[in-house]
Short mmCIF file of C-alpha atoms in Angstrom, two decimals:
data_model
loop_
_atom_site.label_atom_id
_atom_site.label_comp_id
_atom_site.label_asym_id
_atom_site.label_seq_id
_atom_site.Cartn_x
_atom_site.Cartn_y
_atom_site.Cartn_z
CA MET A 716 105.40 7.59 36.01
CA THR A 717 102.19 8.35 34.13
CA ARG A 718 102.48 8.44 30.36
CA ARG A 719 100.88 11.42 28.69
CA PRO A 720 98.51 10.69 25.82
CA SER A 721 99.72 11.58 22.41
CA PRO A 722 98.31 14.66 20.68
CA ARG A 723 96.69 12.38 18.08
CA ALA A 724 94.78 10.44 20.74
CA VAL A 725 93.60 13.69 22.29
CA ARG A 726 92.24 14.91 18.98
CA LEU A 727 90.42 11.61 18.35
CA LEU A 728 88.85 11.70 21.81
CA ALA A 729 87.70 15.29 21.38
CA SER A 730 86.27 14.47 17.99
CA ALA A 731 84.34 11.51 19.40
CA LEU A 732 83.00 13.60 22.26
CA GLY A 733 81.90 16.30 19.87
CA MET A 734 80.18 13.82 17.59
CA GLY A 735 78.34 12.30 20.56
CA THR A 736 77.16 15.73 21.63
CA LEU A 737 75.87 16.49 18.15
CA LEU A 738 74.01 13.17 17.95
CA THR A 739 72.44 13.79 21.36
CA MET A 740 71.31 17.27 20.33
CA ALA A 741 69.92 15.96 17.07
CA ALA A 742 67.99 13.29 18.91
CA CYS A 743 66.52 15.83 21.27
CA MET A 744 65.58 18.13 18.41
CA HIS A 745 64.05 15.20 16.54
CA ASP A 746 61.96 14.27 19.58
CA GLY A 747 60.75 17.81 20.03
CA ASP A 748 59.86 18.20 16.34
CA GLY A 749 57.74 15.10 16.12
CA GLY A 750 60.00 12.12 16.54
CA ALA A 751 59.00 8.65 17.63
CA GLY A 752 58.08 9.80 21.12
CA ASP A 753 55.96 12.60 19.77
CA THR A 754 54.27 10.26 17.33
CA THR A 755 53.33 7.97 20.17
CA GLU A 756 51.85 10.84 22.15
CA ARG A 757 49.91 12.04 19.17
CA ARG A 758 48.54 8.60 18.55
CA GLN A 759 47.46 8.44 22.17
CA ALA A 760 45.89 11.89 22.06
CA ARG A 761 44.13 11.25 18.75
CA PRO A 762 40.64 9.91 19.38
CA ALA A 763 40.39 6.27 18.67
CA ALA A 764 39.12 5.58 15.21
CA ALA A 765 35.54 4.57 15.24
CA SER A 766 35.26 0.86 14.96
CA PRO A 767 33.74 -0.16 11.68
CA LYS A 768 30.02 -0.32 12.01
CA ALA A 769 28.47 -3.66 11.76
CA PRO A 770 27.07 -4.06 8.30
CA SER A 771 23.53 -2.90 8.31
CA PRO A 772 21.11 -5.69 7.59
CA ILE A 773 20.26 -5.84 3.95
CA ALA A 774 16.99 -4.15 3.44
CA LYS A 775 14.39 -6.75 2.76
CA ALA A 776 12.95 -6.64 -0.67
CA ALA A 777 9.38 -5.54 -0.74
CA THR A 778 7.35 -8.62 -0.06
CA PRO A 779 4.99 -9.19 -2.93
CA PRO A 780 1.34 -9.49 -1.97
CA PRO A 781 -0.07 -13.01 -1.75
CA ALA A 782 -1.52 -14.37 -4.96
CA LEU A 783 -5.15 -13.64 -5.73
CA THR A 784 -7.41 -16.38 -4.42
CA ASP A 785 -10.57 -17.76 -5.99
CA VAL A 786 -12.65 -16.18 -3.22
CA GLN A 787 -11.07 -12.77 -3.81
CA ALA A 788 -11.55 -13.04 -7.56
CA GLN A 789 -15.25 -13.82 -7.07
CA SER A 790 -15.62 -10.94 -4.60
CA ALA A 791 -14.03 -8.52 -7.09
CA LEU A 792 -16.50 -9.30 -9.89
CA LEU A 793 -19.05 -6.75 -11.00
CA THR A 794 -22.78 -7.31 -10.71
CA ASP A 795 -25.67 -6.17 -12.86
CA ALA A 796 -26.38 -3.57 -10.15
CA ASP A 797 -22.89 -2.10 -10.76
CA LEU A 798 -23.58 -1.79 -14.49
CA GLY A 799 -27.19 -0.66 -14.19
CA ALA A 800 -29.87 -0.90 -16.85
CA PRO A 801 -30.12 -2.42 -19.39
CA TRP A 802 -27.66 -5.08 -18.23
CA THR A 803 -28.78 -8.34 -16.64
CA ARG A 804 -27.00 -11.58 -15.78
CA THR A 805 -26.27 -13.55 -18.92
CA GLU A 806 -27.98 -16.83 -19.73
CA GLY A 807 -25.09 -18.14 -21.83
CA ALA A 808 -22.49 -17.30 -24.47
CA ALA A 809 -23.69 -15.35 -27.50
CA LEU A 810 -24.31 -17.31 -30.71
CA TRP A 811 -21.92 -15.19 -32.74
CA ARG A 812 -18.86 -16.32 -30.79
CA ASP A 813 -18.18 -19.50 -32.72
CA ALA A 814 -19.51 -18.21 -36.03
CA LEU A 815 -17.49 -14.98 -36.25
CA LEU A 816 -14.65 -15.24 -33.74
CA LYS A 817 -13.39 -18.76 -34.36
CA ALA A 818 -11.45 -17.79 -37.46
CA THR A 819 -7.89 -18.26 -38.70
CA THR A 820 -5.40 -16.21 -40.71
CA ASP A 821 -1.92 -16.61 -42.14
CA ASN A 822 -0.65 -13.55 -40.25
CA ALA A 823 0.85 -14.86 -36.98
CA ASP A 824 0.17 -11.73 -34.89
CA CYS A 825 -3.36 -11.30 -36.19
CA GLY A 826 -4.13 -14.99 -35.72
CA ARG A 827 -2.83 -14.77 -32.17
CA LEU A 828 -5.16 -11.83 -31.53
CA LEU A 829 -8.19 -13.70 -32.85
CA ASP A 830 -7.35 -16.69 -30.65
CA ALA A 831 -6.92 -14.45 -27.58
CA VAL A 832 -10.29 -12.80 -28.18
CA TYR A 833 -12.07 -16.12 -28.68
CA THR A 834 -10.54 -17.73 -25.54
CA GLU A 835 -10.80 -14.49 -23.52
CA GLU A 836 -7.07 -14.58 -22.80
CA LEU A 837 -5.87 -11.22 -24.08
CA LEU A 838 -3.16 -11.25 -21.40
CA GLY A 839 -2.19 -14.85 -21.89
CA GLU A 840 -3.17 -17.89 -19.90
CA PRO A 841 -4.11 -16.98 -16.30
CA ALA A 842 -1.37 -17.68 -13.75
CA GLY A 843 -3.79 -18.55 -10.95
CA ALA A 844 -7.28 -17.67 -9.81
CA ARG A 845 -9.82 -16.62 -12.38
CA ALA A 846 -13.46 -15.48 -12.17
CA VAL A 847 -15.79 -14.43 -15.00
CA ALA A 848 -19.18 -12.76 -15.07
CA GLY A 849 -21.34 -12.24 -18.15
CA PHE A 850 -24.10 -9.68 -18.77
CA ASP A 851 -26.62 -9.27 -21.58
CA ASP A 852 -28.22 -6.18 -23.06
CA TYR A 853 -31.35 -7.54 -24.69
CA ASP A 854 -32.30 -4.13 -26.06
CA GLU A 855 -29.32 -4.02 -28.44
CA GLY A 856 -28.30 -7.67 -28.41
CA ALA A 857 -24.90 -6.93 -26.82
CA GLN A 858 -22.97 -9.00 -24.35
CA LEU A 859 -20.39 -7.84 -21.80
CA ARG A 860 -17.90 -10.31 -20.35
CA TYR A 861 -16.00 -9.20 -17.23
CA GLN A 862 -13.03 -11.20 -15.98
CA VAL A 863 -10.66 -10.92 -12.99
CA THR A 864 -7.46 -12.97 -13.10
CA ALA A 865 -4.28 -13.47 -11.13
CA ALA A 866 -1.24 -12.54 -13.18
CA HIS A 867 2.47 -11.75 -13.10
CA ARG A 868 3.17 -8.05 -13.45
CA ALA A 869 5.98 -8.39 -15.99
CA ASP A 870 3.94 -10.78 -18.14
CA VAL A 871 0.92 -8.48 -18.11
CA ASP A 872 2.97 -5.44 -19.11
CA LYS A 873 4.55 -7.45 -21.92
CA GLN A 874 1.13 -8.47 -23.24
CA LEU A 875 -0.17 -4.91 -22.99
CA ALA A 876 2.78 -3.71 -25.05
CA TRP A 877 1.99 -6.35 -27.66
CA LEU A 878 -1.69 -5.34 -27.78
CA LYS A 879 -0.64 -1.76 -28.35
CA THR A 880 1.00 -2.78 -31.65
CA MET A 881 -2.13 -4.43 -33.03
CA PRO A 882 -3.69 -1.29 -34.61
CA GLN A 883 -0.55 -0.99 -36.75
CA LYS A 884 0.22 -4.67 -37.43
CA CYS A 885 -3.37 -5.82 -37.86
CA ALA A 886 -5.21 -2.69 -38.91
CA ARG A 887 -6.93 -4.70 -41.68
CA PHE A 888 -6.57 -8.37 -42.62
CA THR A 889 -8.57 -11.31 -43.99
CA ALA A 890 -9.54 -14.32 -41.89
CA THR A 891 -11.27 -17.60 -42.70
CA SER A 892 -14.24 -18.93 -40.74
CA PRO A 893 -14.56 -22.62 -39.77
CA ARG A 894 -16.87 -23.08 -42.79
CA GLY A 895 -14.33 -21.56 -45.15
CA ALA A 896 -16.01 -18.19 -45.54
CA LYS A 897 -13.81 -15.11 -45.81
CA GLN A 898 -14.03 -12.41 -43.14
CA GLU A 899 -12.72 -8.88 -43.27
CA VAL A 900 -11.23 -7.86 -39.92
CA ARG A 901 -10.26 -4.39 -38.72
CA VAL A 902 -8.48 -3.35 -35.51
CA THR A 903 -8.32 0.17 -34.06
CA GLU A 904 -7.30 1.62 -30.70
CA VAL A 905 -9.80 2.61 -28.01
CA GLY A 906 -8.93 5.19 -25.37
CA LEU A 907 -9.37 4.05 -21.77
CA PRO A 908 -9.69 5.99 -18.50
CA GLU A 909 -6.96 6.16 -15.84
CA ALA A 910 -7.83 2.86 -14.22
CA GLY A 911 -5.23 0.60 -12.65
CA GLU A 912 -1.49 0.97 -13.30
CA ALA A 913 -1.37 -0.02 -16.99
CA ARG A 914 -4.02 -0.53 -19.66
CA GLN A 915 -4.76 -0.99 -23.34
CA GLY A 916 -7.97 -0.83 -25.34
CA LEU A 917 -8.80 -2.10 -28.83
CA ARG A 918 -11.84 -2.32 -31.08
CA LEU A 919 -12.09 -5.39 -33.29
CA SER A 920 -14.63 -5.55 -36.09
CA THR A 921 -15.11 -8.63 -38.25
CA ARG A 922 -17.50 -8.87 -41.21
CA GLY A 923 -18.68 -12.32 -42.25
CA GLU A 924 -21.75 -14.53 -42.27
CA LEU A 925 -24.07 -15.65 -39.49
CA ASP A 926 -26.69 -18.27 -40.31
CA GLY A 927 -26.11 -17.66 -44.01
CA ALA A 928 -26.69 -13.90 -43.78
CA PRO A 929 -24.11 -11.09 -43.79
CA ALA A 930 -23.22 -9.92 -40.28
CA THR A 931 -20.69 -7.65 -38.63
CA LEU A 932 -19.44 -8.28 -35.13
CA THR A 933 -17.85 -5.34 -33.28
CA LEU A 934 -16.18 -5.70 -29.89
CA ASP A 935 -14.52 -3.34 -27.44
CA LEU A 936 -11.53 -5.14 -25.86
CA ALA A 937 -9.98 -3.69 -22.72
CA ALA A 938 -7.20 -5.04 -20.50
CA VAL A 939 -6.08 -3.35 -17.27
CA ARG A 940 -3.42 -4.29 -14.74
CA VAL A 941 -4.27 -3.56 -11.11
CA GLY A 942 -1.20 -4.30 -9.00
CA ASP A 943 -0.36 -7.92 -9.73
CA ASP A 944 -3.85 -8.76 -10.97
CA ALA A 945 -5.66 -8.06 -14.22
CA ILE A 946 -9.12 -7.14 -15.47
CA LEU A 947 -10.41 -8.03 -18.94
CA VAL A 948 -13.56 -6.62 -20.52
CA THR A 949 -15.18 -7.66 -23.80
CA ASN A 950 -18.19 -5.60 -24.76
CA GLY A 951 -20.07 -5.75 -28.04
CA GLY A 952 -22.34 -7.58 -30.45
CA LEU A 953 -23.87 -7.29 -33.88
CA THR A 954 -24.34 -3.55 -33.41
CA GLU A 955 -21.72 -0.96 -32.55
CA PRO A 956 -20.96 -1.19 -28.80
CA ARG A 957 -21.24 1.70 -26.42
CA THR A 958 -17.75 2.39 -25.15
CA GLU A 959 -19.11 4.21 -22.10
CA TYR A 960 -20.19 0.84 -20.71
CA THR A 961 -16.66 -0.50 -21.16
CA VAL A 962 -15.19 2.56 -19.44
CA HIS A 963 -17.66 2.35 -16.56
CA ALA A 964 -16.94 -1.35 -16.03
CA LEU A 965 -13.19 -0.72 -15.87
CA GLN A 966 -13.41 2.21 -13.47
CA VAL A 967 -15.77 0.49 -11.04
CA GLY A 968 -13.99 -2.84 -11.40
CA ALA A 969 -10.50 -1.49 -10.69
CA GLU A 970 -11.70 0.15 -7.48
CA ARG A 971 -13.58 -2.99 -6.49
CA LEU A 972 -10.47 -5.13 -6.99
CA LYS A 973 -8.29 -2.76 -4.95
CA GLN A 974 -10.86 -2.66 -2.16
CA THR A 975 -11.11 -6.44 -2.10
CA ARG A 976 -7.35 -6.75 -1.85
CA ASN A 977 -7.03 -4.15 0.91
CA GLU A 978 -9.84 -5.56 3.02
CA THR A 979 -8.39 -9.06 2.82
CA SER A 980 -4.86 -7.97 3.79
CA ALA A 981 -6.20 -5.87 6.71
CA LEU A 982 -8.04 -8.74 8.37
CA PRO A 983 -6.55 -9.37 11.86
CA GLN A 984 -5.20 -12.78 12.67
CA THR A 985 -7.39 -13.66 15.67
CA PRO A 986 -6.59 -16.72 17.78
CA VAL A 987 -8.90 -19.68 17.50
CA GLN A 988 -11.33 -19.85 20.41
CA GLY A 989 -11.09 -22.96 22.60
CA GLN A 990 -7.53 -23.63 21.58
CA SER A 991 -5.68 -26.04 23.87
CA PRO A 992 -2.95 -24.50 26.03
CA THR A 993 0.46 -24.21 24.46
CA PRO A 994 3.41 -26.24 25.81
CA THR A 995 4.62 -23.22 27.75
CA GLN A 996 1.22 -22.65 29.32
CA LYS A 997 -0.18 -25.19 31.78
CA PRO A 998 -3.41 -25.32 33.74
CA ASP A 999 -3.20 -24.11 37.32
CA ARG A 1000 -3.83 -27.60 38.70
CA GLU A 1001 -0.88 -29.11 36.85
CA GLN A 1002 1.34 -26.24 37.93
CA ASP A 1003 0.41 -26.83 41.60
CA GLN A 1004 1.30 -30.51 41.30
CA GLU A 1005 4.71 -29.66 39.87
CA ASP A 1006 5.34 -27.24 42.74
CA VAL A 1007 4.53 -30.05 45.19
CA GLN A 1008 7.02 -32.38 43.54
CA GLU A 1009 9.75 -29.75 43.67
CA ASP A 1010 9.19 -28.66 47.29
CA GLY A 1011 8.25 -32.09 48.71
CA GLN A 1012 5.27 -30.52 50.49
CA GLU A 1013 1.56 -30.70 49.91
CA PRO A 1014 0.08 -27.40 48.80
CA GLU A 1015 -2.28 -25.80 51.20
CA THR A 1016 -5.82 -25.94 50.02
CA GLU A 1017 -8.84 -23.93 51.05
CA THR A 1018 -10.19 -26.95 52.99
CA ASP A 1019 -6.96 -27.28 54.99
CA THR A 1020 -7.07 -23.61 55.87
CA ASP A 1021 -10.65 -23.91 57.06
CA THR A 1022 -9.78 -26.97 59.25
CA ASP A 1023 -6.87 -25.17 60.91
CA SER A 1024 -9.15 -22.25 61.63
CA ASP A 1025 -11.73 -24.53 63.25
CA GLN A 1026 -9.06 -26.18 65.43
CA ASP A 1027 -7.88 -22.77 66.63
CA THR A 1028 -11.45 -21.85 67.55
CA ASP A 1029 -11.94 -25.07 69.58
CA ALA A 1030 -8.66 -24.47 71.44
CA ASP A 1031 -9.77 -20.97 72.40
CA ALA A 1032 -13.07 -22.31 73.67
CA ASP A 1033 -11.35 -24.92 75.87
CA ALA A 1034 -9.07 -22.22 77.29
CA ASP A 1035 -12.10 -20.11 78.21
CA GLN A 1036 -13.75 -23.02 80.02
CA ASP A 1037 -10.58 -23.59 82.08
CA VAL A 1038 -10.61 -19.98 83.11
CA TYR A 1039 -14.20 -20.16 84.29
#
């Protein structure tokens, strides 16, 4: 006899069935609204993320031009033809250099300026190649010194900034000559044309004695940076210098230096004539010998070909005689 389930068991079973139905419906609704299955599909449908690009090679820093060579410095010098009359090639340093420029002072900046003018190192000691040309104007007793030097850009700009302060720091000061005589020195600014990338001009005037007589030396001083090189001009004498000569020298000189640099960098690197073959290139004869060693056969030469041809001709002639 089958035992009927109790009412309590029936209610528990119905409740469990109902709960299972609800969970199933919830799962279906969850899948339809973006559940795990939907997430998977969306991930598959979504285009694959672009793989990270390989890091672009770091842009190479601009390669600085090669340092100025002695040959380039000489080629960039001015000539008396560039300056025109009345300038001619100098025959030596002017007599007033040691007498009026080789002076000292207690002011550090002003003493440094006097030393730089005397040694022709307004932009400091040259960092490499250096070439100097001197010219004389016998009509007025002036001398122009033109110099091209290799330099470091930052150092040149620093020196130019220092020169710019001289008209304020050393506008007027007293110096002492090697013989102990007092000299009155004045420094003013001189305007320069748009030559090169950076520039500074000064006029230095010193009043002292030359050969026991009063004398005043006046010089135009000009420094110009052209790329990583520099041009220095000293123009003057015992009379007031003509600044137009200084300006002309700078303008022509800056273009000459640029042209020299450009022509040198544009020269093609041509191979040396008569150069022996490289390891990867071998003469034809050697290559033929290697082919023979690899194949185990003698290469056919033009002589062999001619011999075979002669043999074929003789064979044809014999065949003809047999026929006749």
